[in-house]
mmCIF file of C-alpha atoms in Angstrom:
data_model
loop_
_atom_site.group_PDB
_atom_site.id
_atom_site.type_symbol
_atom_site.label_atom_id
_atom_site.label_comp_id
_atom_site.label_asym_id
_atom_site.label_seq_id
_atom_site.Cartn_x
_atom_site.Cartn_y
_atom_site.Cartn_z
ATOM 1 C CA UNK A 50 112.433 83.023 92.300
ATOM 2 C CA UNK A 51 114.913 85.499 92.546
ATOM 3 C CA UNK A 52 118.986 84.342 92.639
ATOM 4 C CA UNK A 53 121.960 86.427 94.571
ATOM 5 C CA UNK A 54 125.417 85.144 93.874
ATOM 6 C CA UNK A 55 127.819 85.801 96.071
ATOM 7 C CA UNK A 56 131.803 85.211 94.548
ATOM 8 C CA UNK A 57 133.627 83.901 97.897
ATOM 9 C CA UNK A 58 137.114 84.744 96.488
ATOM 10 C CA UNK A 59 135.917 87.953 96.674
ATOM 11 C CA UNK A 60 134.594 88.119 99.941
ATOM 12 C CA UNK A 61 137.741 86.846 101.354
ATOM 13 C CA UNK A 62 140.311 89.298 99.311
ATOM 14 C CA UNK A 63 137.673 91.858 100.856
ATOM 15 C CA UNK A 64 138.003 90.814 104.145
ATOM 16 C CA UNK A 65 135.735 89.734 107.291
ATOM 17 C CA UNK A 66 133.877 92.687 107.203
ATOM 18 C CA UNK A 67 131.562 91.923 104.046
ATOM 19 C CA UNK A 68 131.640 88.067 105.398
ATOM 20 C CA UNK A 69 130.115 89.434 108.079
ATOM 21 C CA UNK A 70 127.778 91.607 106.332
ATOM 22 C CA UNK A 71 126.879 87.871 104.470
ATOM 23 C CA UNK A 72 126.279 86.703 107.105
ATOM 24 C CA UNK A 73 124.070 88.874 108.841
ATOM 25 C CA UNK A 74 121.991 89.317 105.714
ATOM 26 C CA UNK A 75 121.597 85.483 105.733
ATOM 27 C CA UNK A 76 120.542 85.724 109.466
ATOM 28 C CA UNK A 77 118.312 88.302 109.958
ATOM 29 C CA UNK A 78 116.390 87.797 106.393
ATOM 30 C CA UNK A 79 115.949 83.784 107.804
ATOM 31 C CA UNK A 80 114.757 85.017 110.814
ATOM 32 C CA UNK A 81 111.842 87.200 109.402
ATOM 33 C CA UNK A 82 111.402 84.291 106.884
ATOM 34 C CA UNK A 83 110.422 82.269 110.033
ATOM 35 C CA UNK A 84 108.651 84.910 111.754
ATOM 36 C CA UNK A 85 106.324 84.959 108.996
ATOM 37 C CA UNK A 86 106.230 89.049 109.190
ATOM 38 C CA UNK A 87 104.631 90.974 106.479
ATOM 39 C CA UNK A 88 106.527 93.315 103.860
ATOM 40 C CA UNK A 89 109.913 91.093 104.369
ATOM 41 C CA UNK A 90 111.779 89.644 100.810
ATOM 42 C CA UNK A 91 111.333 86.042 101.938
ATOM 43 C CA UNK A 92 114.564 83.932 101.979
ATOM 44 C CA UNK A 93 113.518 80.785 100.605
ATOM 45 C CA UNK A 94 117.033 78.786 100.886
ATOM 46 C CA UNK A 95 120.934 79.741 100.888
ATOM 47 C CA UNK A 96 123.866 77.501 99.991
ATOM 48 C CA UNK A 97 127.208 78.084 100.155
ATOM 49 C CA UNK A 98 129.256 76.258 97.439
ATOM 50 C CA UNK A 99 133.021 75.909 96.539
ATOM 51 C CA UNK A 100 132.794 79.484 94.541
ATOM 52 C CA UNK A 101 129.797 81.052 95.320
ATOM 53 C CA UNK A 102 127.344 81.591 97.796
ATOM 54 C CA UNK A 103 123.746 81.248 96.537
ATOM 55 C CA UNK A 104 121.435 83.580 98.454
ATOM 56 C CA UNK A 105 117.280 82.692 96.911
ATOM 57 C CA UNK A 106 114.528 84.507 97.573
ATOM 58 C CA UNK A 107 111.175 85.766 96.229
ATOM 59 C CA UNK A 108 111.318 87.926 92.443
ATOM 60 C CA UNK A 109 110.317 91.129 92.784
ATOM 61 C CA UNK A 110 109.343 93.709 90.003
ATOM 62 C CA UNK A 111 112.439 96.120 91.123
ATOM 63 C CA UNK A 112 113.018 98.826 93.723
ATOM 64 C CA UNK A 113 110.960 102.162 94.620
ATOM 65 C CA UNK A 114 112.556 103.727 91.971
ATOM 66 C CA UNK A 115 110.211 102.361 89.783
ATOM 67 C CA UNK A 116 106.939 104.039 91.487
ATOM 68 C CA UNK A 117 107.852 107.372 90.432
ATOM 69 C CA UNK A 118 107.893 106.286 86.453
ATOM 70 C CA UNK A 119 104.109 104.411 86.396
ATOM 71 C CA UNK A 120 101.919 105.929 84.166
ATOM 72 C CA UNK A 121 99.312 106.489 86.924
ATOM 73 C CA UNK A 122 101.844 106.990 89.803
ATOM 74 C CA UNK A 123 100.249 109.071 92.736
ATOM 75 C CA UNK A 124 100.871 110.321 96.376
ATOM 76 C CA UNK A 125 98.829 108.184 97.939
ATOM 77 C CA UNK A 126 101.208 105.107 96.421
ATOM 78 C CA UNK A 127 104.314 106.292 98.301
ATOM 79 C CA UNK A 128 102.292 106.837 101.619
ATOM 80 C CA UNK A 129 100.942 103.214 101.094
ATOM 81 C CA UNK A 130 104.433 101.646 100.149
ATOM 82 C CA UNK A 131 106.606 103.737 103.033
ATOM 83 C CA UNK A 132 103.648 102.875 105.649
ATOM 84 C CA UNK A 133 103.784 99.519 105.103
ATOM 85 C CA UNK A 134 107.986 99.001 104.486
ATOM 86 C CA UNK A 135 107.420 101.184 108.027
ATOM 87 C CA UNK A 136 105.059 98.075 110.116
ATOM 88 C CA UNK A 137 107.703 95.582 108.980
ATOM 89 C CA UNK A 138 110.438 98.190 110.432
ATOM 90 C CA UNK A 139 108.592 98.369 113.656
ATOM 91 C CA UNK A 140 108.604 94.499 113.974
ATOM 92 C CA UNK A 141 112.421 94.560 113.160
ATOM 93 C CA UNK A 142 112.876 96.887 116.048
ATOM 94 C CA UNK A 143 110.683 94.777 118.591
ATOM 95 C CA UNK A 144 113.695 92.107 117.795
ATOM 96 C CA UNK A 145 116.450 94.379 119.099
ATOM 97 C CA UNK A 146 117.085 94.987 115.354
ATOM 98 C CA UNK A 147 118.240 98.332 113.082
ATOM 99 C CA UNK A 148 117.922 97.748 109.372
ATOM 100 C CA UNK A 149 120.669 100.720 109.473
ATOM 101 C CA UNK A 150 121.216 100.882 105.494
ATOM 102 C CA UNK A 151 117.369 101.727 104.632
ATOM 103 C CA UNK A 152 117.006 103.358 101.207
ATOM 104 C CA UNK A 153 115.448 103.428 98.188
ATOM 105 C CA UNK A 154 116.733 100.882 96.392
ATOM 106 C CA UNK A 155 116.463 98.292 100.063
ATOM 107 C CA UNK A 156 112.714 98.149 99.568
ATOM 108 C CA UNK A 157 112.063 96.125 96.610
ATOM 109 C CA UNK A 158 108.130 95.976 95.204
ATOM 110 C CA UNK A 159 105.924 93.529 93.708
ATOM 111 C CA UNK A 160 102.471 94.727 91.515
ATOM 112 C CA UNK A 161 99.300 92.534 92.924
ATOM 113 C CA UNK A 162 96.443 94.147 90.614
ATOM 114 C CA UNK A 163 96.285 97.803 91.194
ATOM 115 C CA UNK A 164 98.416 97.664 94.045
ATOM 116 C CA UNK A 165 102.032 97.895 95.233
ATOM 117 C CA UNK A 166 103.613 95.849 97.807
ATOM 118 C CA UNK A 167 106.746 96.697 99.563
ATOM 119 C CA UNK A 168 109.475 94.349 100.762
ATOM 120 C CA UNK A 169 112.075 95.189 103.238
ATOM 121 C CA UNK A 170 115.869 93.804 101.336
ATOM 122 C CA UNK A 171 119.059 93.838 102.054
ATOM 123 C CA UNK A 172 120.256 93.386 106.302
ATOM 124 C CA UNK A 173 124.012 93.622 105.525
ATOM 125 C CA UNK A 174 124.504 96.236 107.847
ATOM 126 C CA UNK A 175 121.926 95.244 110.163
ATOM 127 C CA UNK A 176 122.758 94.614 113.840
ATOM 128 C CA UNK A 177 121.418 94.224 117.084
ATOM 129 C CA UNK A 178 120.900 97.678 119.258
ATOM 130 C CA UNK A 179 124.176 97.298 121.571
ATOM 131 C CA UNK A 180 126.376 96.305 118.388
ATOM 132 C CA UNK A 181 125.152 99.266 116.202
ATOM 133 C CA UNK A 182 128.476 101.474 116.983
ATOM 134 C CA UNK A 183 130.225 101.456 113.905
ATOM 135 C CA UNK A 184 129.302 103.878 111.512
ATOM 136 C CA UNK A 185 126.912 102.306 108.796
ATOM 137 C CA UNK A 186 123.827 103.445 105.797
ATOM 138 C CA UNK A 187 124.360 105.445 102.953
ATOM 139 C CA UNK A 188 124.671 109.011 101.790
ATOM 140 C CA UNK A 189 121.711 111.318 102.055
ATOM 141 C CA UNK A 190 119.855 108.474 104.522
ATOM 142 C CA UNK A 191 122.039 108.622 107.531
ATOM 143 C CA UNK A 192 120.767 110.560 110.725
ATOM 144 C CA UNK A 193 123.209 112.812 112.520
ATOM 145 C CA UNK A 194 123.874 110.700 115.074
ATOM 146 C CA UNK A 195 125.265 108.168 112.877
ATOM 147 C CA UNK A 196 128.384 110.099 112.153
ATOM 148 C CA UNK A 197 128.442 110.929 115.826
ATOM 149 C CA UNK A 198 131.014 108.235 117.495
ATOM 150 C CA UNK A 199 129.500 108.280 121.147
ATOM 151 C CA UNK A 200 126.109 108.926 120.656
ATOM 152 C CA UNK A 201 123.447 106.309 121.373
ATOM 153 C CA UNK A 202 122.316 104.270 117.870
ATOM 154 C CA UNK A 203 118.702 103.580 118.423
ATOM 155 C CA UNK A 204 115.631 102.161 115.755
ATOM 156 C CA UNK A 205 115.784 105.909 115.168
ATOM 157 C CA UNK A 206 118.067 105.746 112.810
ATOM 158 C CA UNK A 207 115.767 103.869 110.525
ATOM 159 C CA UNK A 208 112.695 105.949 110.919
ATOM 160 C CA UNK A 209 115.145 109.244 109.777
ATOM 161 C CA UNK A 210 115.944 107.007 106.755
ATOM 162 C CA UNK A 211 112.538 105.692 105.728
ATOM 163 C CA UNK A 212 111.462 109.245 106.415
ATOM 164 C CA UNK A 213 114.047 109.895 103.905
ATOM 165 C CA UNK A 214 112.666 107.234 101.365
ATOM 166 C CA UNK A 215 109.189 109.073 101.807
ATOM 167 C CA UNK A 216 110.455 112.260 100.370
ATOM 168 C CA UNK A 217 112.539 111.805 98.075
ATOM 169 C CA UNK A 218 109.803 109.683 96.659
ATOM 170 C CA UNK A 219 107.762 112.919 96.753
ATOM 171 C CA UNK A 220 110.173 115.217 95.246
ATOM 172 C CA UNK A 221 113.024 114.276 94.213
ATOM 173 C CA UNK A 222 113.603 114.080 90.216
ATOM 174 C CA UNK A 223 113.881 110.373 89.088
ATOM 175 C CA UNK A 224 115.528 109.596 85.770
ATOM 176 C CA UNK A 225 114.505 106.025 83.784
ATOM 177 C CA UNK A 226 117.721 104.441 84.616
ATOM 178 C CA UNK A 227 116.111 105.144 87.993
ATOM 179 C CA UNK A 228 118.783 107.042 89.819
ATOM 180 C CA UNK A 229 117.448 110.219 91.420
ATOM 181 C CA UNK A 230 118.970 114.142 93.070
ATOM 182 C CA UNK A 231 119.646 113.654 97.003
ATOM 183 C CA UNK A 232 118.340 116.723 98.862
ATOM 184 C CA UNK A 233 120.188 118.503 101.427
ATOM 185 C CA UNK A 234 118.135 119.633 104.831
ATOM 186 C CA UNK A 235 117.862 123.020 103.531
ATOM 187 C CA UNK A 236 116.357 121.902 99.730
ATOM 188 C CA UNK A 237 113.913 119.854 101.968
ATOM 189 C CA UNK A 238 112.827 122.247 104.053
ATOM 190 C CA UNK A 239 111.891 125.183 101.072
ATOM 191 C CA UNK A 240 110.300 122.359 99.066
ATOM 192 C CA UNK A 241 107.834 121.599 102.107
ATOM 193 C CA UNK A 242 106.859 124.992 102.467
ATOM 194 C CA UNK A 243 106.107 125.561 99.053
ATOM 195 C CA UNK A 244 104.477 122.122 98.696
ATOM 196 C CA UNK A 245 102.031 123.292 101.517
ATOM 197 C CA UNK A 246 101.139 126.771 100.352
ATOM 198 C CA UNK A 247 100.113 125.149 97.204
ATOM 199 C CA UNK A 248 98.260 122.400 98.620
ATOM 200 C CA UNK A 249 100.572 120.161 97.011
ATOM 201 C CA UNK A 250 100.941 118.379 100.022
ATOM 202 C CA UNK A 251 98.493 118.098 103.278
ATOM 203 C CA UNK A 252 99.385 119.583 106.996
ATOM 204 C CA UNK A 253 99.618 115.975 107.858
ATOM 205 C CA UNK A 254 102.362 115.381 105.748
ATOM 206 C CA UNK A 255 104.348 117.529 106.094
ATOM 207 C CA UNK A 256 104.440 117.507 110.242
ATOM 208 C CA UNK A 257 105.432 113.697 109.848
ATOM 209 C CA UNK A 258 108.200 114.695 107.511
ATOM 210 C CA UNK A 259 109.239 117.785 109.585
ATOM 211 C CA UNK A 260 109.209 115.140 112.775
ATOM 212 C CA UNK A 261 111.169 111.863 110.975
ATOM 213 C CA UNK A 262 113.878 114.524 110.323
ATOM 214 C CA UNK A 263 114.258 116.048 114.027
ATOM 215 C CA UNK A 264 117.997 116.441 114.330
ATOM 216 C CA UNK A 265 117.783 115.579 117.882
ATOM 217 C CA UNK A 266 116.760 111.827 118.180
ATOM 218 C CA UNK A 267 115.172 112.191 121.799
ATOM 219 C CA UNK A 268 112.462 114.050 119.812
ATOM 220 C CA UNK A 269 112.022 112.162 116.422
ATOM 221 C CA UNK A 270 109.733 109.722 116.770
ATOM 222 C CA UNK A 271 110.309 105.594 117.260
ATOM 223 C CA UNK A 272 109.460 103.551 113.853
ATOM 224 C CA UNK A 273 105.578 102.761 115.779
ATOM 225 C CA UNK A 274 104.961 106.172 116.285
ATOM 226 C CA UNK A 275 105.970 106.984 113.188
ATOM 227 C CA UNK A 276 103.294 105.056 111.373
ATOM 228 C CA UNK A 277 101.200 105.577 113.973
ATOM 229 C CA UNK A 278 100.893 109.249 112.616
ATOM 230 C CA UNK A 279 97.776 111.394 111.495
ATOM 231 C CA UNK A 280 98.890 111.625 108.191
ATOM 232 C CA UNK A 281 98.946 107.218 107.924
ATOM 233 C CA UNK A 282 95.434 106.647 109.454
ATOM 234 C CA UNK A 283 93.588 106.633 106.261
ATOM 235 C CA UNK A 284 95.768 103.263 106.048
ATOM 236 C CA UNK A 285 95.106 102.117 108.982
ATOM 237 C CA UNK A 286 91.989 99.937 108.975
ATOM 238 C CA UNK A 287 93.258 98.388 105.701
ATOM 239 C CA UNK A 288 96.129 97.124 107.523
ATOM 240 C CA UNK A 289 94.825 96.374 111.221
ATOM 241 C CA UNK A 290 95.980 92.648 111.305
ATOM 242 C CA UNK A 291 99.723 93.966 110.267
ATOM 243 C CA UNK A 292 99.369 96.618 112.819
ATOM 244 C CA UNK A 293 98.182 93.691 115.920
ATOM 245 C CA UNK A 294 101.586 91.521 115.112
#
């Protein structure tokens, strides 16, 4: 049992927006709870008391910083963690829902045996399609139409973010506090090409990356195609019953 403490003095000094951002993480993490969708941190009870607001939910080991630092860390783990942080994304988005702050440290993980399990945390900034207009995610995650005042906000956003996830799991340097180098478009781009002239990396892989980070969002793909790609259907039979939801 995990326990988030929320100071309300603080929340009200700060002002409605980060009440509302309580409240919508309250909201849309109950609703999953409910749901009884896969790869969600499951809110197991909230109470709001005369100083704090107690948020509970299930302990996790940490965030997907962590995967890059295991002793036997491989590939194949991040492909298996993003794929499946990616189905609970897709059932999000059947709700009329963006996660719009996905990152790295927004999917928590728990070890069961030799395998990782990835949870979808923190819907703060989440919002229903036809409220998504104000500018919301974080630095180095954010698709270019965020920043763009008029332009549509779709479940796009979230695939160009998990997409994000994917590689800097793959390539960015991670430190043991955790904290890891952002990439800019162009640092992305040379580090594919190398990656696939060395066989670092498969033809598979790198297409999906190259099409989660299509600037134009009529092109990128929606969060089901996404993990509907060639270079996730080695996972798919393991997860078929996630996949039928």
């Amino acid at each position: 049992l995990a326990v988030k403490l929320i100071d309300i003095g603080e929340v009200i000094k700060t002002g409605t927006s980060v009440m509302n951002e309580v409240n919508s993480e309250i909201r849309w993490q109950l609703l999953m709870t409910e749901k009884g969708y896969p790869f969600f941190l499951r809110l197991i009870d909230f109470h709001f008391g005369k100083r704090f607001i107690f948020i509970f939910t299930d302990l996790c080991r940490g965030d997907l910083s962590l995967i890059p630092m295991i002793s036997n860390y491989r590939r194949d783990h991040v492909m298996r963690l993003v794929f499946q942080a990616g189905i609970a994304l897709s059932l999000f988005h059947a709700h009329g829902l963006i996660h719009r702050d996905i990152k790295i440290e927004n999917i928590l993980v728990k070890q069961e045996n030799q395998n990782f399990i990835a949870f979808i945390a923190d819907f703060g900034l989440a919002r229903a399609k036809d409220e998504a207009f104000v500018k919301g995610g974080s630095e180095g995650y954010m698709a270019p139409e965020v920043s763009k005042k008029f332009a549509r906000k779709s479940g796009k956003i979230d695939v160009y973010a998990l997409n994000a996830v994917l590689t800097y799991l793959m390539f960015s340097e991670f430190d043991k506090d955790g904290s890891y180098n952002l990439l800019s478009m162009k640092e992305i781009n040379m580090i594919l090409k190398e990656s696939l002239s060395k066989g670092i990396i498969s033809q598979e892989i790198f297409g999906l990356i190259r099409e989660g980070f299509q600037y134009d969002q009529d092109i990128r793909p929606t969060m089901l195609e996404y993990i509907e790609h060639k270079a996730f259907v080695p996972l798919h039979r393991e997860f078929k019953n996630e996949l039928s939801l």
